[in-house]
Amino acid sequence: MNRISEVSFRAVSLTTASRFAEASELYRAVFGYLDPVYGLNPRLLGALASNGGSVVGILDESDKLVAFAYGFCGTDRRGFYHYSQSAVVAAEQQGRGLGRMLKHAQREVALSHGMSRMRWTYDPAQIRNAHFNLDVLGARGRWYAPDMYGPGTDRVVVEWDLTVEQPKSVDESALTKLVVPTDPAELRRGFEGLLGQGLAAVSCRRLADGSGAYYFGSVDDA
């Protein structure tokens, strides 16, 4: 029997001080943060939950919080969007589809507040995470943020159309391919060059030799 079928999980919005504290503790545990500077204030989660933000969690059968995500409203010249700041899954629960449950729970919150787009960032060198964002969810890599959190922390900013129920199929033969290089500087140049041409990252796949490749298409077709 598949292990995931042996346990029942449910997605909920977190609304109480005790849940916010539990989420903050899970956040520190997953990321291994010991310095208070990198902690997550439970009161901030409460403020977000009460003012249009998303503070969602996944509970197991014992009502224990095993994953959570939070986000808030952002804006640009195109209007408002929901920004997902962070999503964490307890180490022993990873690989069970909880990341997808979190993102879809955030999607429901965003839609309920009238927003049709969601953004977040990820490390472009992380092939598995890229595949999840682009192929599983159907988000599109639209912008590149060099050294977003300091030196060596380049990030891709993705945008997810919340009005689309299922990810669009991707024809890799019609797209521009970028094999992921081992040199971070080369990866940065590749992304910035292709995004600068008006393309968007629409897929990321593991290759037979163990490396990965991104596929870029036009923004209009993405």
mmCIF file of C-alpha atoms in Angstrom:
data_model
loop_
_atom_site.group_PDB
_atom_site.id
_atom_site.type_symbol
_atom_site.label_atom_id
_atom_site.label_comp_id
_atom_site.label_asym_id
_atom_site.label_seq_id
_atom_site.Cartn_x
_atom_site.Cartn_y
_atom_site.Cartn_z
ATOM 1 C CA MET A 1 0.000 0.000 0.000
ATOM 2 C CA ASN A 2 1.267 3.466 -0.851
ATOM 3 C CA ARG A 3 2.398 5.215 2.310
ATOM 4 C CA ILE A 4 0.502 8.422 1.517
ATOM 5 C CA SER A 5 -2.796 6.509 1.430
ATOM 6 C CA GLU A 6 -2.283 5.309 5.000
ATOM 7 C CA VAL A 7 -2.539 8.806 6.468
ATOM 8 C CA SER A 8 -5.301 11.351 6.046
ATOM 9 C CA PHE A 9 -4.373 15.025 5.799
ATOM 10 C CA ARG A 10 -6.568 18.096 5.592
ATOM 11 C CA ALA A 11 -5.873 21.692 4.642
ATOM 12 C CA VAL A 12 -7.159 24.448 6.926
ATOM 13 C CA SER A 13 -6.783 28.177 7.478
ATOM 14 C CA LEU A 14 -4.939 28.865 10.727
ATOM 15 C CA THR A 15 -6.855 31.305 12.922
ATOM 16 C CA THR A 16 -5.760 30.941 16.563
ATOM 17 C CA ALA A 17 -2.757 32.128 18.548
ATOM 18 C CA SER A 18 -1.825 28.546 19.412
ATOM 19 C CA ARG A 19 -1.787 27.550 15.739
ATOM 20 C CA PHE A 20 0.296 30.604 14.833
ATOM 21 C CA ALA A 21 2.819 29.634 17.521
ATOM 22 C CA GLU A 22 2.849 26.055 16.233
ATOM 23 C CA ALA A 23 3.481 27.323 12.693
ATOM 24 C CA SER A 24 6.334 29.524 13.877
ATOM 25 C CA GLU A 25 7.936 26.567 15.646
ATOM 26 C CA LEU A 26 7.577 24.363 12.555
ATOM 27 C CA TYR A 27 9.148 27.103 10.430
ATOM 28 C CA ARG A 28 12.251 27.219 12.631
ATOM 29 C CA ALA A 29 12.513 23.433 12.775
ATOM 30 C CA VAL A 30 12.286 22.895 9.014
ATOM 31 C CA PHE A 31 14.817 25.584 8.138
ATOM 32 C CA GLY A 32 17.046 24.937 11.144
ATOM 33 C CA TYR A 33 16.974 28.566 12.236
ATOM 34 C CA LEU A 34 18.465 29.135 15.693
ATOM 35 C CA ASP A 35 19.100 32.889 15.455
ATOM 36 C CA PRO A 36 15.958 34.832 16.513
ATOM 37 C CA VAL A 37 16.635 37.231 13.632
ATOM 38 C CA TYR A 38 15.397 34.534 11.256
ATOM 39 C CA GLY A 39 12.369 33.565 13.286
ATOM 40 C CA LEU A 40 8.736 34.079 12.322
ATOM 41 C CA ASN A 41 6.618 36.170 14.667
ATOM 42 C CA PRO A 42 3.278 34.451 15.474
ATOM 43 C CA ARG A 43 1.668 37.884 15.845
ATOM 44 C CA LEU A 44 2.616 38.696 12.267
ATOM 45 C CA LEU A 45 0.798 35.553 11.131
ATOM 46 C CA GLY A 46 -2.244 36.648 13.084
ATOM 47 C CA ALA A 47 -2.178 40.084 11.468
ATOM 48 C CA LEU A 48 -1.882 38.553 7.999
ATOM 49 C CA ALA A 49 -4.743 36.138 8.624
ATOM 50 C CA SER A 50 -6.973 39.000 9.750
ATOM 51 C CA ASN A 51 -6.126 41.341 6.875
ATOM 52 C CA GLY A 52 -6.413 39.455 3.604
ATOM 53 C CA GLY A 53 -3.267 37.367 3.858
ATOM 54 C CA SER A 54 -3.013 33.591 3.739
ATOM 55 C CA VAL A 55 -1.947 31.517 6.731
ATOM 56 C CA VAL A 56 -2.796 27.942 5.835
ATOM 57 C CA GLY A 57 -1.738 24.613 7.252
ATOM 58 C CA ILE A 58 -1.964 20.880 6.795
ATOM 59 C CA LEU A 59 -3.093 18.793 9.774
ATOM 60 C CA ASP A 60 -2.550 15.067 10.153
ATOM 61 C CA GLU A 61 -4.997 12.609 11.701
ATOM 62 C CA SER A 62 -3.884 13.564 15.211
ATOM 63 C CA ASP A 63 -4.595 17.248 14.481
ATOM 64 C CA LYS A 64 -0.869 18.051 14.442
ATOM 65 C CA LEU A 65 0.368 20.785 12.124
ATOM 66 C CA VAL A 66 2.762 19.138 9.661
ATOM 67 C CA ALA A 67 2.987 21.839 6.973
ATOM 68 C CA PHE A 68 2.092 25.480 6.573
ATOM 69 C CA ALA A 69 2.415 28.461 4.259
ATOM 70 C CA TYR A 70 1.788 32.163 4.493
ATOM 71 C CA GLY A 71 1.453 35.050 2.064
ATOM 72 C CA PHE A 72 0.068 38.528 1.571
ATOM 73 C CA CYS A 73 -1.288 40.936 -1.011
ATOM 74 C CA GLY A 74 1.145 42.552 -3.457
ATOM 75 C CA THR A 75 0.608 45.038 -6.258
ATOM 76 C CA ASP A 76 2.199 46.182 -9.499
ATOM 77 C CA ARG A 77 1.072 48.125 -12.570
ATOM 78 C CA ARG A 78 -1.148 45.212 -13.593
ATOM 79 C CA GLY A 79 -3.048 45.236 -10.314
ATOM 80 C CA PHE A 80 -3.117 43.104 -7.204
ATOM 81 C CA TYR A 81 -1.690 39.630 -6.722
ATOM 82 C CA HIS A 82 -1.089 37.264 -3.825
ATOM 83 C CA TYR A 83 2.544 36.768 -2.810
ATOM 84 C CA SER A 84 3.418 33.460 -1.153
ATOM 85 C CA GLN A 85 6.346 34.229 1.113
ATOM 86 C CA SER A 86 7.115 30.782 2.470
ATOM 87 C CA ALA A 87 5.904 27.186 2.564
ATOM 88 C CA VAL A 88 7.328 24.473 4.838
ATOM 89 C CA VAL A 89 6.667 20.769 5.284
ATOM 90 C CA ALA A 90 7.912 18.731 8.250
ATOM 91 C CA ALA A 91 10.889 16.573 7.231
ATOM 92 C CA GLU A 92 9.116 13.282 7.962
ATOM 93 C CA GLN A 93 6.119 14.291 5.817
ATOM 94 C CA GLN A 94 7.927 15.438 2.697
ATOM 95 C CA GLY A 95 7.181 13.655 -0.562
ATOM 96 C CA ARG A 96 3.501 13.131 0.302
ATOM 97 C CA GLY A 97 1.987 15.851 -1.830
ATOM 98 C CA LEU A 98 1.575 18.348 1.005
ATOM 99 C CA GLY A 99 3.326 21.112 -0.917
ATOM 100 C CA ARG A 100 0.638 20.952 -3.569
ATOM 101 C CA MET A 101 -2.073 20.979 -0.906
ATOM 102 C CA LEU A 102 -0.554 24.121 0.620
ATOM 103 C CA LYS A 103 -0.386 25.995 -2.672
ATOM 104 C CA HIS A 104 -3.977 25.113 -3.544
ATOM 105 C CA ALA A 105 -5.114 26.184 -0.075
ATOM 106 C CA GLN A 106 -3.398 29.531 -0.650
ATOM 107 C CA ARG A 107 -5.041 29.689 -4.070
ATOM 108 C CA GLU A 108 -8.476 29.431 -2.460
ATOM 109 C CA VAL A 109 -7.662 32.252 -0.037
ATOM 110 C CA ALA A 110 -6.375 34.472 -2.846
ATOM 111 C CA LEU A 111 -9.418 33.820 -5.028
ATOM 112 C CA SER A 112 -11.743 34.571 -2.115
ATOM 113 C CA HIS A 113 -10.160 38.043 -1.898
ATOM 114 C CA GLY A 114 -10.607 38.692 -5.609
ATOM 115 C CA MET A 115 -7.053 37.995 -6.745
ATOM 116 C CA SER A 116 -6.317 35.919 -9.828
ATOM 117 C CA ARG A 117 -2.522 35.754 -9.676
ATOM 118 C CA MET A 118 -0.007 34.378 -7.178
ATOM 119 C CA ARG A 119 3.749 34.888 -7.090
ATOM 120 C CA TRP A 120 6.620 33.360 -5.167
ATOM 121 C CA THR A 121 10.338 32.674 -5.623
ATOM 122 C CA TYR A 122 12.571 29.626 -5.747
ATOM 123 C CA ASP A 123 16.244 28.731 -6.237
ATOM 124 C CA PRO A 124 16.743 28.079 -9.993
ATOM 125 C CA ALA A 125 19.391 25.433 -9.284
ATOM 126 C CA GLN A 126 16.842 23.252 -7.469
ATOM 127 C CA ILE A 127 15.520 21.118 -10.344
ATOM 128 C CA ARG A 128 12.913 19.224 -8.328
ATOM 129 C CA ASN A 129 11.436 22.423 -6.947
ATOM 130 C CA ALA A 130 11.468 24.031 -10.383
ATOM 131 C CA HIS A 131 9.617 21.052 -11.881
ATOM 132 C CA PHE A 132 6.989 21.252 -9.128
ATOM 133 C CA ASN A 133 6.423 24.974 -9.646
ATOM 134 C CA LEU A 134 6.377 24.961 -13.448
ATOM 135 C CA ASP A 135 5.086 21.541 -14.480
ATOM 136 C CA VAL A 136 3.005 20.325 -11.545
ATOM 137 C CA LEU A 137 1.352 23.625 -10.596
ATOM 138 C CA GLY A 138 1.624 25.385 -13.951
ATOM 139 C CA ALA A 139 3.298 28.578 -12.703
ATOM 140 C CA ARG A 140 5.623 30.452 -15.069
ATOM 141 C CA GLY A 141 9.095 31.844 -14.372
ATOM 142 C CA ARG A 142 8.759 35.513 -15.306
ATOM 143 C CA TRP A 143 11.545 37.428 -13.571
ATOM 144 C CA TYR A 144 15.057 36.846 -12.206
ATOM 145 C CA ALA A 145 16.204 38.324 -8.880
ATOM 146 C CA PRO A 146 20.003 38.177 -8.452
ATOM 147 C CA ASP A 147 21.240 37.905 -4.844
ATOM 148 C CA MET A 148 17.709 38.403 -3.565
ATOM 149 C CA TYR A 149 18.576 37.583 0.056
ATOM 150 C CA GLY A 150 22.290 38.329 -0.174
ATOM 151 C CA PRO A 151 25.262 37.005 -2.192
ATOM 152 C CA GLY A 152 24.646 33.598 -3.723
ATOM 153 C CA THR A 153 20.852 33.648 -3.297
ATOM 154 C CA ASP A 154 19.581 34.135 -6.836
ATOM 155 C CA ARG A 155 15.869 33.494 -7.221
ATOM 156 C CA VAL A 156 13.358 33.051 -10.014
ATOM 157 C CA VAL A 157 10.045 34.856 -9.498
ATOM 158 C CA VAL A 158 7.139 32.793 -10.779
ATOM 159 C CA GLU A 159 3.589 33.844 -11.473
ATOM 160 C CA TRP A 160 0.652 31.433 -11.260
ATOM 161 C CA ASP A 161 -2.635 32.100 -13.057
ATOM 162 C CA LEU A 162 -5.174 31.082 -10.414
ATOM 163 C CA THR A 163 -8.034 30.996 -12.907
ATOM 164 C CA VAL A 164 -6.544 27.984 -14.722
ATOM 165 C CA GLU A 165 -7.694 24.722 -13.139
ATOM 166 C CA GLN A 166 -5.085 22.417 -14.729
ATOM 167 C CA PRO A 167 -1.532 23.099 -15.960
ATOM 168 C CA LYS A 168 -1.240 23.599 -19.701
ATOM 169 C CA SER A 169 0.498 20.855 -21.692
ATOM 170 C CA VAL A 170 4.017 21.708 -22.849
ATOM 171 C CA ASP A 171 5.493 20.783 -26.237
ATOM 172 C CA GLU A 172 9.212 20.836 -25.491
ATOM 173 C CA SER A 173 10.159 20.626 -29.174
ATOM 174 C CA ALA A 174 8.652 24.068 -29.768
ATOM 175 C CA LEU A 175 10.483 25.704 -26.841
ATOM 176 C CA THR A 176 13.959 27.104 -26.166
ATOM 177 C CA LYS A 177 16.039 24.742 -24.041
ATOM 178 C CA LEU A 178 18.507 25.744 -21.350
ATOM 179 C CA VAL A 179 20.508 22.917 -19.787
ATOM 180 C CA VAL A 180 21.180 23.820 -16.164
ATOM 181 C CA PRO A 181 24.910 24.598 -15.824
ATOM 182 C CA THR A 182 26.927 23.870 -12.696
ATOM 183 C CA ASP A 183 28.230 27.446 -12.609
ATOM 184 C CA PRO A 184 25.669 29.727 -10.892
ATOM 185 C CA ALA A 185 26.927 32.740 -12.855
ATOM 186 C CA GLU A 186 26.298 30.914 -16.128
ATOM 187 C CA LEU A 187 22.804 29.947 -14.978
ATOM 188 C CA ARG A 188 22.114 33.581 -14.138
ATOM 189 C CA ARG A 189 23.272 34.736 -17.571
ATOM 190 C CA GLY A 190 21.136 32.098 -19.270
ATOM 191 C CA PHE A 191 17.995 33.103 -17.396
ATOM 192 C CA GLU A 192 18.521 36.820 -17.761
ATOM 193 C CA GLY A 193 19.213 36.468 -21.481
ATOM 194 C CA LEU A 194 16.103 34.408 -22.213
ATOM 195 C CA LEU A 195 13.788 36.395 -19.942
ATOM 196 C CA GLY A 196 15.196 39.544 -21.527
ATOM 197 C CA GLN A 197 13.930 38.265 -24.885
ATOM 198 C CA GLY A 198 10.398 38.280 -23.512
ATOM 199 C CA LEU A 199 10.301 34.543 -22.818
ATOM 200 C CA ALA A 200 9.102 32.772 -19.668
ATOM 201 C CA ALA A 201 10.289 29.528 -18.072
ATOM 202 C CA VAL A 202 7.425 27.081 -18.636
ATOM 203 C CA SER A 203 8.939 23.702 -17.760
ATOM 204 C CA CYS A 204 11.901 22.064 -16.035
ATOM 205 C CA ARG A 205 12.748 18.395 -16.503
ATOM 206 C CA ARG A 206 15.393 15.972 -15.258
ATOM 207 C CA LEU A 207 17.559 14.671 -18.108
ATOM 208 C CA ALA A 208 18.819 11.116 -18.582
ATOM 209 C CA ASP A 209 22.325 12.026 -17.413
ATOM 210 C CA GLY A 210 20.985 13.371 -14.115
ATOM 211 C CA SER A 211 21.233 17.037 -15.034
ATOM 212 C CA GLY A 212 18.231 19.263 -15.624
ATOM 213 C CA ALA A 213 16.910 21.464 -18.380
ATOM 214 C CA TYR A 214 14.586 24.448 -18.473
ATOM 215 C CA TYR A 215 12.276 25.146 -21.397
ATOM 216 C CA PHE A 216 11.263 28.687 -22.282
ATOM 217 C CA GLY A 217 8.313 29.893 -24.344
ATOM 218 C CA SER A 218 6.673 33.198 -25.151
ATOM 219 C CA VAL A 219 4.837 34.922 -22.335
ATOM 220 C CA ASP A 220 1.653 35.028 -24.418
ATOM 221 C CA ASP A 221 1.752 31.251 -24.931
ATOM 222 C CA ALA A 222 2.795 30.484 -21.371
#
